[in-house]
PDB file of C-alpha atoms in Angstrom:
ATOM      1  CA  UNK A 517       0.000   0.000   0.000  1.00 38.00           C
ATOM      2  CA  UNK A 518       1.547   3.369  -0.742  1.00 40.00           C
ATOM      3  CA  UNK A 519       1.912   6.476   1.706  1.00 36.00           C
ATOM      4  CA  UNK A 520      -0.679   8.400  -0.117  1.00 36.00           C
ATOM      5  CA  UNK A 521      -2.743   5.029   0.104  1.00 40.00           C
ATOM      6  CA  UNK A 522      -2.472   4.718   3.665  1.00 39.00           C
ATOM      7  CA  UNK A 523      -2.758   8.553   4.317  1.00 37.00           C
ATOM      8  CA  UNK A 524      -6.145   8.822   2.778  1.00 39.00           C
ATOM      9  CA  UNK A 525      -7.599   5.448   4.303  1.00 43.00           C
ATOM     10  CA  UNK A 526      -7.479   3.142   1.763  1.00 47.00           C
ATOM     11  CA  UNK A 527      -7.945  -0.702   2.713  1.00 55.00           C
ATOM     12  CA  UNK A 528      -5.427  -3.174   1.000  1.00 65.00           C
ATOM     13  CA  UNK A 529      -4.836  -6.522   2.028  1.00 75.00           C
ATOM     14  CA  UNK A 530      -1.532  -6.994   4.039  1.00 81.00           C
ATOM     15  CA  UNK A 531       1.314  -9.082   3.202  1.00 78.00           C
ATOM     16  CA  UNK A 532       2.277 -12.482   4.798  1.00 79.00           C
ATOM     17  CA  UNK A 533       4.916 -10.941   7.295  1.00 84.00           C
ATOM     18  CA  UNK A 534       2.863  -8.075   8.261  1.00 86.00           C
ATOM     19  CA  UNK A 535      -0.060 -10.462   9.238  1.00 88.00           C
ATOM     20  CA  UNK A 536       2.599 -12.758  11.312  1.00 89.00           C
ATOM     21  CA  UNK A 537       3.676  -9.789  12.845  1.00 88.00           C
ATOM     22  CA  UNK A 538       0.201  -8.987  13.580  1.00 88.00           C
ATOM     23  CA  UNK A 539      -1.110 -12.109  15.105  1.00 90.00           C
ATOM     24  CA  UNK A 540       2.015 -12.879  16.585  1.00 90.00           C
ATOM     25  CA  UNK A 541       0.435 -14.816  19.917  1.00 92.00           C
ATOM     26  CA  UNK A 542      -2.842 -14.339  19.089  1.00 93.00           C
ATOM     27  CA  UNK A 543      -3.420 -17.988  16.848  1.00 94.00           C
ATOM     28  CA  UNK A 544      -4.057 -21.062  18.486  1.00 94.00           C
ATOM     29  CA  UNK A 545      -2.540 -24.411  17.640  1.00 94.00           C
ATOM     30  CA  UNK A 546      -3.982 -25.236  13.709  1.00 94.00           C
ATOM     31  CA  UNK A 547      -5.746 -21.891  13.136  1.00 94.00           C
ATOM     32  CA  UNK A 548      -4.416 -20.680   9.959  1.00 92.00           C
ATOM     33  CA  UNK A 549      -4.937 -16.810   8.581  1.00 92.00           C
ATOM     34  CA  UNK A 550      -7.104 -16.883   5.528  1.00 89.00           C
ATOM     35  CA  UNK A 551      -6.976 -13.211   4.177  1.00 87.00           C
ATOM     36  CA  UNK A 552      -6.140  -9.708   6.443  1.00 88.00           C
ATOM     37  CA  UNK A 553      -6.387  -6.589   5.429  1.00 86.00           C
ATOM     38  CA  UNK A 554      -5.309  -2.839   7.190  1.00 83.00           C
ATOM     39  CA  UNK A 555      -7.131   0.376   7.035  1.00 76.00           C
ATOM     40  CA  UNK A 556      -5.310   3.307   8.418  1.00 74.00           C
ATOM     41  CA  UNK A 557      -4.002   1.769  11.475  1.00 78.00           C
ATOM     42  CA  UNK A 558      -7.193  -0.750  12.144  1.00 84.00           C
ATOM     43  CA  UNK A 559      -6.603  -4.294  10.187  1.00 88.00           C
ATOM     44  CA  UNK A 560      -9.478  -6.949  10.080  1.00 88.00           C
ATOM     45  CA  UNK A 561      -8.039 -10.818  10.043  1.00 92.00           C
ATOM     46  CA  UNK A 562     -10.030 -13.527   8.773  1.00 91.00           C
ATOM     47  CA  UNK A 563      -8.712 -16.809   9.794  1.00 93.00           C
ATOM     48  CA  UNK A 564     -10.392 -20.261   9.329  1.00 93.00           C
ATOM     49  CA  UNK A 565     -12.550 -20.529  13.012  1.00 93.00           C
ATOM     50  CA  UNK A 566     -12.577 -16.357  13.696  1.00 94.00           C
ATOM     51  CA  UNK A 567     -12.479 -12.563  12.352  1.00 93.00           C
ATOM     52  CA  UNK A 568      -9.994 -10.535  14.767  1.00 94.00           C
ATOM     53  CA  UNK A 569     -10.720  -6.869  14.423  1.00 91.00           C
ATOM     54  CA  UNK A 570      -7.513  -5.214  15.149  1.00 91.00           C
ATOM     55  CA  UNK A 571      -7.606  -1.546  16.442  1.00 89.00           C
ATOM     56  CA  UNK A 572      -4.814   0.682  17.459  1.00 87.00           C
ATOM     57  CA  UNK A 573      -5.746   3.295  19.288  1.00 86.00           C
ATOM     58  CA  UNK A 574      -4.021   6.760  20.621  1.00 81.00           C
ATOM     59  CA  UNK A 575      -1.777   8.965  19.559  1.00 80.00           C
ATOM     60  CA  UNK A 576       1.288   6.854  19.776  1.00 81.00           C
ATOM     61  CA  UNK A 577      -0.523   3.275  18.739  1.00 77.00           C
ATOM     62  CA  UNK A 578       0.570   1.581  22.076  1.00 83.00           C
ATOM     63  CA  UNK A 579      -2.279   1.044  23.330  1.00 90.00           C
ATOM     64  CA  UNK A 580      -4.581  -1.608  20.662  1.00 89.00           C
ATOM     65  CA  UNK A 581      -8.064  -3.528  20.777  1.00 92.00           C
ATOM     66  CA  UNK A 582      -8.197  -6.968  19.716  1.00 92.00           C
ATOM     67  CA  UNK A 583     -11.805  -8.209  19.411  1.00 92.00           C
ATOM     68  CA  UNK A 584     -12.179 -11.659  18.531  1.00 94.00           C
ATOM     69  CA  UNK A 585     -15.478 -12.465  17.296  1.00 93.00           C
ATOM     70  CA  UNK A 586     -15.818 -16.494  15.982  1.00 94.00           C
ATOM     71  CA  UNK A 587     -18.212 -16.446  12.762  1.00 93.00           C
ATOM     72  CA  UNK A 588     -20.661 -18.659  14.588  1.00 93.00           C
ATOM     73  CA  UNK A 589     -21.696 -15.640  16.414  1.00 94.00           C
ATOM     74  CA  UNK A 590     -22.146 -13.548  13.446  1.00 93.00           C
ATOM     75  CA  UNK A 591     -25.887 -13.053  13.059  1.00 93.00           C
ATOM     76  CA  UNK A 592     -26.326 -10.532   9.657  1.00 93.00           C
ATOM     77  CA  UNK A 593     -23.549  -7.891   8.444  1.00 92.00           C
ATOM     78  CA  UNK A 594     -24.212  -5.205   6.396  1.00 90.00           C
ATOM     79  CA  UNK A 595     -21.547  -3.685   3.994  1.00 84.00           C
ATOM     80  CA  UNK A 596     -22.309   0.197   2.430  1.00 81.00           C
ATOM     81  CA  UNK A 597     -19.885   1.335  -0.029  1.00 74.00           C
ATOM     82  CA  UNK A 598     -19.028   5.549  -0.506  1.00 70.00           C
ATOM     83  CA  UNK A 599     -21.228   7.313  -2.377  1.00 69.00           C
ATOM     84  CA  UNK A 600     -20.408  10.670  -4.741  1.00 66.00           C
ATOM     85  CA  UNK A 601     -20.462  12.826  -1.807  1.00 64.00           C
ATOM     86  CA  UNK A 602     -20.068  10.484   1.046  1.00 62.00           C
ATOM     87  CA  UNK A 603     -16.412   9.911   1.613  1.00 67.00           C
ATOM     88  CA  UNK A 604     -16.754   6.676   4.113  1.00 74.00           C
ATOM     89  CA  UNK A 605     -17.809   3.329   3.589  1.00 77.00           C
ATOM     90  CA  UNK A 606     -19.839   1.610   6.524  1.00 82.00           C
ATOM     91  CA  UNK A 607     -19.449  -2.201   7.916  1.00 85.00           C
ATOM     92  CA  UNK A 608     -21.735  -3.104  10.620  1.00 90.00           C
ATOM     93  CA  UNK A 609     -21.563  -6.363  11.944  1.00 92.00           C
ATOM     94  CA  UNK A 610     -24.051  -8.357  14.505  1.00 94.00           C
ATOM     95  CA  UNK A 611     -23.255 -10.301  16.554  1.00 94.00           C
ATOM     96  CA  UNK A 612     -25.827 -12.804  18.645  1.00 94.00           C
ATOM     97  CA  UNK A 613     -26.318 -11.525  22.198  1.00 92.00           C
ATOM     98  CA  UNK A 614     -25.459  -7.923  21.537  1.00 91.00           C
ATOM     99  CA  UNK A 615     -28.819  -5.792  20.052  1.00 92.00           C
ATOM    100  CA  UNK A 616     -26.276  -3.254  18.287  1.00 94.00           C
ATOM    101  CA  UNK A 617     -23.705  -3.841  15.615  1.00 93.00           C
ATOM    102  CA  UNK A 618     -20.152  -3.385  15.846  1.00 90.00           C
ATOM    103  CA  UNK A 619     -19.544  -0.832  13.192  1.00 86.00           C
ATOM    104  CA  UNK A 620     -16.033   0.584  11.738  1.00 82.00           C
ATOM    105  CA  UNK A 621     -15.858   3.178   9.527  1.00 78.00           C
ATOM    106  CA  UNK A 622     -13.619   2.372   6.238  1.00 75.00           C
ATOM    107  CA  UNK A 623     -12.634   5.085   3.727  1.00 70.00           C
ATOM    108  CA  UNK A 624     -13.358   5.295  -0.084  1.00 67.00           C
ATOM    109  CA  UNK A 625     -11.288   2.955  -1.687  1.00 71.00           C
ATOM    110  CA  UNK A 626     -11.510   0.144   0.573  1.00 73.00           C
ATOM    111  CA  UNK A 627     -11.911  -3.197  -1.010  1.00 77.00           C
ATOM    112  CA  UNK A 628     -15.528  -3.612   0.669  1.00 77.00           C
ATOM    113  CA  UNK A 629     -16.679  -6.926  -1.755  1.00 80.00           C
ATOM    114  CA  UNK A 630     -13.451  -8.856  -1.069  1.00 82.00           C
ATOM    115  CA  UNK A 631     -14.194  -7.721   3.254  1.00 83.00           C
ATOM    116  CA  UNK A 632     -17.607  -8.741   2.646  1.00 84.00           C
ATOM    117  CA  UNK A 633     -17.227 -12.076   0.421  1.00 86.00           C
ATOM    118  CA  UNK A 634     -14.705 -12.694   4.029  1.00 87.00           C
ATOM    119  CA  UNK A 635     -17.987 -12.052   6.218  1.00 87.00           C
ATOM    120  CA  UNK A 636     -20.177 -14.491   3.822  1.00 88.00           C
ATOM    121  CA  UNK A 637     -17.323 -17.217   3.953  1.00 86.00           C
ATOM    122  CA  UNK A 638     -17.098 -17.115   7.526  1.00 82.00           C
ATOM    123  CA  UNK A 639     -20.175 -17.452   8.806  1.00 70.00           C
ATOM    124  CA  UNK A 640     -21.652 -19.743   6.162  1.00 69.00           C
ATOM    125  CA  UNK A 641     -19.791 -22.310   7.791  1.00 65.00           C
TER     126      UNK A 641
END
């Protein structure tokens, strides 16, 4: 992803040694990392059991959010791309036991069909 890329928000999916780097104690024994992918400083990890939502937070990016949520959990999701004059995309996910969604923000750009085709993989199971 370039600097201007990253600058303006746009989602990319992240390279093998980023995501290592990224789940680095986080895996258990046989989960494997299907596809990841980073927007701004947030990154969303799709492995074969789980989506990790990834969220640094603060100024300095020490202190980060990891919110595990296993797809059998995932009740509906809802994906809404930018418009013309609407500069953010919307994900909303819901999750069983919780009335609201969990909802992030993404920027135009973001590769919203390849996050969402994730989502549909995931909780299909």
């Amino acid at each position: 992803m370039g600097l201007f890329s990253g600058l303006m928000g746009h989602g990319s999916e992240i390279d093998g040694s980023e995501v290592e780097r990224l789940t680095e104690g986080l895996l258990v024994e046989g989960e494997r990392v299907t596809h990841a992918f980073r927007v701004v400083r947030d990154s969303f990890v799709f492995t074969d059991r789980r989506l990790i939502i990834i969220d640094i937070q603060g100024m300095t990016g020490s202190k980060v959010d990891y919110r595990t949520i296993p797809y059998r959990a995932i009740v509906g999701f809802s994906v809404e791309t930018a418009g013309t004059l609407d500069f953010d995309a919307e994900l909303k996910i819901w999750v069983s036991g919780s009335p609201a969604p969990i909802e992030k923000t993404l920027k135009r750009g973001t590769d919203m069909r390849a996050i969402q085709r994730c989502l549909a993989a995931g909780a299909c199971r």
